[in-house]
Coordinates of C-alpha atoms and ligand atoms in Angstrom, one line a residue:
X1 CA -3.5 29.1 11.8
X2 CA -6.5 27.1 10.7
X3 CA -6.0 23.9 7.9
X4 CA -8.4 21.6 6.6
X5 CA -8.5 17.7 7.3
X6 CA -10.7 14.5 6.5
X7 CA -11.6 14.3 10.5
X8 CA -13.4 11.0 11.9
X9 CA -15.6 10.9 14.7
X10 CA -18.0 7.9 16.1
X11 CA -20.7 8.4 17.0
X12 CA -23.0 5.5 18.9
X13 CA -20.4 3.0 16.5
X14 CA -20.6 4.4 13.4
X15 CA -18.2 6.2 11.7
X16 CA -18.6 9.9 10.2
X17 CA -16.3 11.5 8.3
X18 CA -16.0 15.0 7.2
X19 CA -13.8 17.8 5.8
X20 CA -13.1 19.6 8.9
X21 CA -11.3 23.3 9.4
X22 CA -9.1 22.9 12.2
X23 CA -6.7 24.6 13.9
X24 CA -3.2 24.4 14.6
X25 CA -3.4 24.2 18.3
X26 CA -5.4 21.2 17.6
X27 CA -2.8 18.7 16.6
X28 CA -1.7 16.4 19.4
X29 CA 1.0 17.0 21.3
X30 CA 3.6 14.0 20.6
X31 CA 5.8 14.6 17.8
X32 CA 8.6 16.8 16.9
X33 CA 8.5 17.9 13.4
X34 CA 5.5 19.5 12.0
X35 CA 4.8 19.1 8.4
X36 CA 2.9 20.8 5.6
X37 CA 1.1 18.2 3.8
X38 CA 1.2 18.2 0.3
X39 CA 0.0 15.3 -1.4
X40 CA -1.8 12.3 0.4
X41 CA -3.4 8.9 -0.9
X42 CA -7.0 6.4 -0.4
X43 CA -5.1 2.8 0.4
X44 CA -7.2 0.1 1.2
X45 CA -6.7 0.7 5.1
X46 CA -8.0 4.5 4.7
X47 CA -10.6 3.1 3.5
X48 CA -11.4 0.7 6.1
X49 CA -10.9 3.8 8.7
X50 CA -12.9 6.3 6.1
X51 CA -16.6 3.9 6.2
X52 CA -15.8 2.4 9.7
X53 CA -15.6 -1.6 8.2
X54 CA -12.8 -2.3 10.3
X55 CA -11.8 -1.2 13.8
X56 CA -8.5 0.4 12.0
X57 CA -9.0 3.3 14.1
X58 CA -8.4 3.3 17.9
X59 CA -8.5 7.2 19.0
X60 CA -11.5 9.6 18.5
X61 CA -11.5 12.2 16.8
X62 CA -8.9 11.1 14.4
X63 CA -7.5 12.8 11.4
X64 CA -7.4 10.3 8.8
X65 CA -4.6 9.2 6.2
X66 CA -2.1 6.6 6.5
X67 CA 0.3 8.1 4.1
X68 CA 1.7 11.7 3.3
X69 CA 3.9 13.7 1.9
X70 CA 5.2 17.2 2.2
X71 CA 7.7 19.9 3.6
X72 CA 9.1 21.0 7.2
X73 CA 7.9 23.5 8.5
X74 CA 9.8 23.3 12.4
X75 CA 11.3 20.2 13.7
X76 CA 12.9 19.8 17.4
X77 CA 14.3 16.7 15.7
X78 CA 18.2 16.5 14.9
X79 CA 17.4 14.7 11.8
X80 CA 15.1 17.2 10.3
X81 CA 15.2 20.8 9.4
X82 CA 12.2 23.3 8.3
X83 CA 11.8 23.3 4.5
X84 CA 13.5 19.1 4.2
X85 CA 10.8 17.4 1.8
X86 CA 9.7 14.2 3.7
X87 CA 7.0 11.1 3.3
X88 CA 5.6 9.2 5.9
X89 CA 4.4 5.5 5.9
X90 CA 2.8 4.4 8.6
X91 CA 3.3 3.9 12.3
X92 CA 0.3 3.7 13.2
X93 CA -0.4 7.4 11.8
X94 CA -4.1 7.7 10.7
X95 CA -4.8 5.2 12.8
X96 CA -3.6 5.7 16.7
X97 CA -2.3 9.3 16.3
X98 CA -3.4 11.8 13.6
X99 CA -2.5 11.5 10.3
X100 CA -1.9 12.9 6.9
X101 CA -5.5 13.7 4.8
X102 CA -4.4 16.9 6.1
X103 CA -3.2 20.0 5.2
X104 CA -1.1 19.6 8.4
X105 CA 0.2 16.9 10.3
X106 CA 2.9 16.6 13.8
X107 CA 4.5 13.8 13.4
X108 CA 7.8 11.5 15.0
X109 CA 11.1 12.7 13.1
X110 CA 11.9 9.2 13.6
X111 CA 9.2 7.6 11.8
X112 CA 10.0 10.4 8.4
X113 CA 11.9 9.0 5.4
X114 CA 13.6 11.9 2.8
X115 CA 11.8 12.2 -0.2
X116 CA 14.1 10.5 -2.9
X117 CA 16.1 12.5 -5.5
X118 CA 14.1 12.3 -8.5
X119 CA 10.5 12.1 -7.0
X120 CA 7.8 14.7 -6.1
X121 CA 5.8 14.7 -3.0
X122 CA 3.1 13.6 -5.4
X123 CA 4.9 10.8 -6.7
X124 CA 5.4 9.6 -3.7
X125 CA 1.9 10.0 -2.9
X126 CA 1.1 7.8 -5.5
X127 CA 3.1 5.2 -4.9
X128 CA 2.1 5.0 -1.2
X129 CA 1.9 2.8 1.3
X130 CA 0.3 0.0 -1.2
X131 CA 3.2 0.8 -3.6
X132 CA 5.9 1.1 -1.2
X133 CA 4.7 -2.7 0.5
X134 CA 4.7 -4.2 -3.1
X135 CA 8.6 -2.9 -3.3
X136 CA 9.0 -4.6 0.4
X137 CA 7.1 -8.0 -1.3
X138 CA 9.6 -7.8 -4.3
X139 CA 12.6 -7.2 -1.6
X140 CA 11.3 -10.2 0.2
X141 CA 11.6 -12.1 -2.5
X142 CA 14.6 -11.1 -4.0
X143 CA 16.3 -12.1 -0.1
X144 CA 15.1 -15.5 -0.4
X145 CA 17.2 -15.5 -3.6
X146 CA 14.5 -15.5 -6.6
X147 CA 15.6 -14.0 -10.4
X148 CA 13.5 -13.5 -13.3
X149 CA 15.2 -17.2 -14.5
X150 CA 13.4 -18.8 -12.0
X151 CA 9.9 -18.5 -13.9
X152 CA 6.7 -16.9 -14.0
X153 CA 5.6 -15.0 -11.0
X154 CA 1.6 -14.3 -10.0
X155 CA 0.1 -11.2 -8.9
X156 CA -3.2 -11.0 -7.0
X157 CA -5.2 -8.2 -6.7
X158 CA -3.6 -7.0 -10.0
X159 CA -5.7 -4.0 -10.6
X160 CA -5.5 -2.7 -7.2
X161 CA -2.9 -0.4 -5.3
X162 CA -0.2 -3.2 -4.4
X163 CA -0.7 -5.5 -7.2
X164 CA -0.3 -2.4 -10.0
X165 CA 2.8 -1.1 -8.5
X166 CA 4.0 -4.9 -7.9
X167 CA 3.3 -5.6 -11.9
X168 CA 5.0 -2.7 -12.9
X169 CA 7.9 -3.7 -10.4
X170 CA 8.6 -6.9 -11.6
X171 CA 7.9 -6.2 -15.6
X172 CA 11.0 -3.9 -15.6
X173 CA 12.8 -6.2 -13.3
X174 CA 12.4 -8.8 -16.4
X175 CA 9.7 -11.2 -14.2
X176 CA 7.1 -12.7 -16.9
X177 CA 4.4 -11.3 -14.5
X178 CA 0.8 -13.1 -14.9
X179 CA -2.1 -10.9 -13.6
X180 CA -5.2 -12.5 -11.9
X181 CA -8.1 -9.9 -11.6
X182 CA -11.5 -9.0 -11.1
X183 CA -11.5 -6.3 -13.7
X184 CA -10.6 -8.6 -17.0
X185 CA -11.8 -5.3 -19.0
X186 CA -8.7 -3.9 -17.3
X187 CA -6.0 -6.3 -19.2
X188 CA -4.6 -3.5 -21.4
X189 CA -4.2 -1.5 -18.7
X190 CA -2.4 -4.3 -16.9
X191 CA -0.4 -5.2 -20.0
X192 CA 1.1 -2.0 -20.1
X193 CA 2.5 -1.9 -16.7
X194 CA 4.0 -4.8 -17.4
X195 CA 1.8 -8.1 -17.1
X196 CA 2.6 -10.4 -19.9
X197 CA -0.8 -12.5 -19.0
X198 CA -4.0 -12.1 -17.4
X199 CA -5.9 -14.7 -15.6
X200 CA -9.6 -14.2 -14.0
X201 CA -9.3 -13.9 -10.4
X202 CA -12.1 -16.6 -10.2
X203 CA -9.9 -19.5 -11.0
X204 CA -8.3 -18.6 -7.8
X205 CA -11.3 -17.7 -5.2
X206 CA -12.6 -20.7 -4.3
X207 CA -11.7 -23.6 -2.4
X208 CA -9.0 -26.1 -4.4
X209 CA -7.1 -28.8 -3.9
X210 CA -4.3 -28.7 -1.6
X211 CA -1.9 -29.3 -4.5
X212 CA -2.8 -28.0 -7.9
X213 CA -0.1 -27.9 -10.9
X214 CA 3.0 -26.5 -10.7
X215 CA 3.4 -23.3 -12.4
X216 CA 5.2 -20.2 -10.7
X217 CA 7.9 -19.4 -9.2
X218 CA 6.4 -16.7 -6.8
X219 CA 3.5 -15.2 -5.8
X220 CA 2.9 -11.5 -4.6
X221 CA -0.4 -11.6 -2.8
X222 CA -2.4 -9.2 -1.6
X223 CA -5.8 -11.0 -1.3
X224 CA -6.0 -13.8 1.5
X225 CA -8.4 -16.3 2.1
X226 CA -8.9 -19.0 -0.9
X227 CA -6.6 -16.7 -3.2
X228 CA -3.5 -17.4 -1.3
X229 CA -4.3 -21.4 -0.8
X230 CA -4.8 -21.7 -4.2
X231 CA -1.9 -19.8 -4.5
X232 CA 0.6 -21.4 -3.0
X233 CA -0.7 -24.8 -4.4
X234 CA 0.2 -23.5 -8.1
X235 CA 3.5 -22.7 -6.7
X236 CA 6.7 -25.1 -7.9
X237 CA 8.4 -26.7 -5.9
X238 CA 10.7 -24.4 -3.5
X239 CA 8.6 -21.2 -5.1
X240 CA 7.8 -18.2 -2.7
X241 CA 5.0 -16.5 -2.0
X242 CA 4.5 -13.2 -0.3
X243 CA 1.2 -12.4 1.8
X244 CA 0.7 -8.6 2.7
X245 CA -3.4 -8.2 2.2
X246 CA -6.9 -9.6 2.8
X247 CA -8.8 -8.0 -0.1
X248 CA -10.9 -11.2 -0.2
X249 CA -10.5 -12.2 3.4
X250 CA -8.4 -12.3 7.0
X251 CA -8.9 -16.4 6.8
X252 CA -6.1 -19.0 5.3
X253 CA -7.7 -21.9 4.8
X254 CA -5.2 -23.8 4.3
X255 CA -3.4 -27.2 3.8
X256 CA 0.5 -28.3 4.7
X257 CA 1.1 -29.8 1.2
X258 CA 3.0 -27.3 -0.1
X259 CA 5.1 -26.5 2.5
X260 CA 5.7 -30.1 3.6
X261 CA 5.9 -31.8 -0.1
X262 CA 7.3 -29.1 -2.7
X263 CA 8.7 -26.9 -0.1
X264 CA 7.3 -23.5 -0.4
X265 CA 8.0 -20.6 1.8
X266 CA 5.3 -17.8 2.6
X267 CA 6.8 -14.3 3.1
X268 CA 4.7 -12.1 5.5
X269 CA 5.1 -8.7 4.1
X270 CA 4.7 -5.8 7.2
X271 CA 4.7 -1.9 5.9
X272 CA 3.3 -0.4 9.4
X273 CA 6.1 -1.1 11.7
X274 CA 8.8 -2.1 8.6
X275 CA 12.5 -1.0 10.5
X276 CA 13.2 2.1 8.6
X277 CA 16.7 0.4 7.2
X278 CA 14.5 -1.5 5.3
X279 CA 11.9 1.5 4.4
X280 CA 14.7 3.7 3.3
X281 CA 15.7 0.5 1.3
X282 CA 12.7 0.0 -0.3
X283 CA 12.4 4.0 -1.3
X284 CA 15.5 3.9 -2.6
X285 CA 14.8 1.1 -5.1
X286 CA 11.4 2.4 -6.0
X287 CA 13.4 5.6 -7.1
X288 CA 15.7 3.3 -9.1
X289 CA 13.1 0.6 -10.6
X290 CA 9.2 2.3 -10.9
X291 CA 9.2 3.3 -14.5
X292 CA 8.2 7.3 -14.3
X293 CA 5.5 6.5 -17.4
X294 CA 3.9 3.9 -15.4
X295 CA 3.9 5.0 -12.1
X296 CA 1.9 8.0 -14.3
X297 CA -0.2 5.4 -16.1
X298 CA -1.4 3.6 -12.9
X299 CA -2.1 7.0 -10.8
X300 CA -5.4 9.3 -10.6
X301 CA -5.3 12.4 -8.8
X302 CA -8.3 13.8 -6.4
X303 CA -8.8 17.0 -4.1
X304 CA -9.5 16.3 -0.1
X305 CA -13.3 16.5 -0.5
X306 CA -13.0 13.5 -2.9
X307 CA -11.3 11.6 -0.2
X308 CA -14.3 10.0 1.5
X309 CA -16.7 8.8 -1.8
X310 CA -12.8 7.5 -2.9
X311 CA -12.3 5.7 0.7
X312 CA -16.1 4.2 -0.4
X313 CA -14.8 3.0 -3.2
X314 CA -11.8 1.6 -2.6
X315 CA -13.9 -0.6 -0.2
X316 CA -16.4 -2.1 -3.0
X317 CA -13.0 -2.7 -5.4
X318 CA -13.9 0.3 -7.4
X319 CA -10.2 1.5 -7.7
X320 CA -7.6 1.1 -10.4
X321 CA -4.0 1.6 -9.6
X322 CA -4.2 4.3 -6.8
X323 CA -5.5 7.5 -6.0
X324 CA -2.9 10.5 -5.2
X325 CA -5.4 13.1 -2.8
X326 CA -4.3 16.9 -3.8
X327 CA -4.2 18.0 0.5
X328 CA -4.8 21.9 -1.1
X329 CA -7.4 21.4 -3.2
Ligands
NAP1 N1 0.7 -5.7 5.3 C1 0.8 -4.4 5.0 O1 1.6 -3.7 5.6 C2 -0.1 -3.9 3.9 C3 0.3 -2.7 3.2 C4 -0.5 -2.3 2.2 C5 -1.7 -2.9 1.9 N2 -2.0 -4.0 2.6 C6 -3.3 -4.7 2.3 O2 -3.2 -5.2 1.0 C7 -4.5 -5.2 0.4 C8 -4.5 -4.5 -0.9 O3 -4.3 -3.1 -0.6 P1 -4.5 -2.0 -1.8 O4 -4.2 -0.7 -1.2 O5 -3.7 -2.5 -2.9 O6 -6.1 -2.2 -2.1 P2 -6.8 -2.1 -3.4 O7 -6.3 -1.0 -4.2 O8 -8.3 -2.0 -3.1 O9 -6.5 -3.4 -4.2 C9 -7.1 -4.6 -3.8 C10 -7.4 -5.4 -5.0 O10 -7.8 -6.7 -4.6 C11 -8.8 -7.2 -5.5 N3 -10.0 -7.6 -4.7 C12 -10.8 -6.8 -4.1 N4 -11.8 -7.5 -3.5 C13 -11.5 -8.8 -3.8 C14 -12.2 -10.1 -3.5 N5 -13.3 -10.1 -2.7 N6 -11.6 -11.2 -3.9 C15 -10.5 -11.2 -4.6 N7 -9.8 -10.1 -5.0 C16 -10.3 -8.9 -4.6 C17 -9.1 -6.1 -6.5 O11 -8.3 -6.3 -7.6 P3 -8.8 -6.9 -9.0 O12 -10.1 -6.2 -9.3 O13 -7.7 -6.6 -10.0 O14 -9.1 -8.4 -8.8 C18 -8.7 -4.9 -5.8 O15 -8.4 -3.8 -6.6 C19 -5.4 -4.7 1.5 O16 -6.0 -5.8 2.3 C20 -4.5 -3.9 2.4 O17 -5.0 -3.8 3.7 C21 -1.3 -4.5 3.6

């Protein structure tokens, strides 16, 4: 049986990408549970594998897509049985073994969460990888003991996959959220998810003093680079910060102030290799705290052809809220 996929190739370095038919006998050996794709997703990282900016992928050809969602169709896998809704975050799928921009995808029963009572395959889609990571930054930060008493709390990137789902997170968690953006034209947008203030992301992007005023409680960051020094230098003494992206840059160039002098604590935030207590975790509280309304209100939905100018443009900060990809259309 043939299906279509978003295949990558290389070819003398560069990356191509194309809408490919492919067959069934095609898909790698190693898994046990083959899945019909319904709904996929652009994050940032598809992206990066999409134009070829970052070495995200390490096995040619690869099917690309991080993220899917969809139904059993035969499983060897004692978990899983043909016709079970699952979603997949991860593992190195898209990346080292083929992944989910796909009609069809084999995957590892063990690396398959059940879709959660009260969401579609799309809405999971659109909440993602970049959602579910901003549910593992607000876990994170509820473990080191924060509450919506403690004071304001920054998101970085606010306009983008993780930072949307983290404001709309934290506004019906009761957190007086502040927004810093690129996209200040977006602040309604932002408002309604939940943002009670938006601040331009330029206050934060370049190089600042190594203590700055004390102002939040937490930070969810999804940026890097100067954005998270400046960051953690706004943040009060014993405040929290979460790091899970490099949307300006891999580097921290930073100072020990804040950790040494008001006692902060930086919270890496991992989706790829999360242990799937905590995934399951984290699914299970998107189910119970994403608002319906905004999850709508922050998602656009594509067909699979749209995938590649959407992975372009995820890359050049073109994308508000995230992108659900239609598989079948
Ligand atoms: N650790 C993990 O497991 C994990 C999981 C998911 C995502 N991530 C990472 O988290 C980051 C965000 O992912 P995403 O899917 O949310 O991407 P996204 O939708 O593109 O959002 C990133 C946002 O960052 C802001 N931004 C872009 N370029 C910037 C720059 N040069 N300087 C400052 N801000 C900039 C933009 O928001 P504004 O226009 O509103 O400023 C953009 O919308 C990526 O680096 C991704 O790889 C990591």
């Amino acid at each position: 049986m043939t299906f279509r996929a978003l295949l990558l190739t290389q070819n003398d370095g560069a990356t191509q990408a194309q809408v490919a038919d492919l067959d069934e006998d095609q898909l790698p050996a190693e898994g046990d549970v083959l899945v019909a794709v319904e709904y996929s997703t652009v994050n940032y990282k598809d992206g990066l594998a999409i134009t070829g900016r970052a070495p995200v992928v390490r096995k040619w050809p690869m099917v690309a897509g991080i993220d899917g969602a969809g139904t059993v169709l035969a499983s060897s896998h004692p978990r899983w049985k043909a016709g079970d809704k699952v979603v997949l975050n991860g593992y190195g799928v898209g990346e080292t073994h083929w992944g989910c921009l796909s009609q069809r995808a084999r995957l590892k029963g063990d690396w398959l969460v059940a879709l959660p009572d009260g969401f579609s395959t799309r809405d999971a889609m659109a909440i993602g990888t970049a959602g579910y990571t901003a549910m593992l930054s607000v876990l994170a930060l509820e473990r080191a003991g924060l509450t919506p008493d403690d004071g304001e709390v920054l998101v970085t990137g606010a306009s983008g996959g993780v930072g949307s789902v983290a404001i709309a997170l934290l506004g019906k968690l009761g957190y007086r959220v502040v927004a810093s953006t690129g996209k200040t034209a977006e602040a309604d947008f932002l408002k309604a998810l939940g943002a009670a203030e938006i601040i331009d992301r330029n206050t934060l992007s370049s190089p600042g003093k190594p203590l700055q005023k004390e102002r939040f409680a937490a930070v969810v960051d999804s940026v890097g680079s100067h954005t998270l020094v400046n960051a953690c230098a706004q943040v009060r003494y014993g405040g929290l910060i979460t790091a899970c992206g490099l949307a300006q840059g891999m580097d921290f160039p930073a100072n020990m102030a804040p950790f040494i002098l008001r006692g902060v604590t930086l919270l890496g935030i991992d989706s790829v290799m999360a242990p799937m207590a905590r995934r399951e975790q984290a699914w299970q509280r998107l189910a119970q705290d994403l608002a319906p309304d905004r999850l709508a209100a922050l998602t656009s939905e594509i067909g699979l052809g749209d995938a590649i100018a959407a992975g372009q443009r995820i890359m050049e900060g073109g994308v508000r809220g995230r992108v659900v990809v239609d598989v079948n259309r």
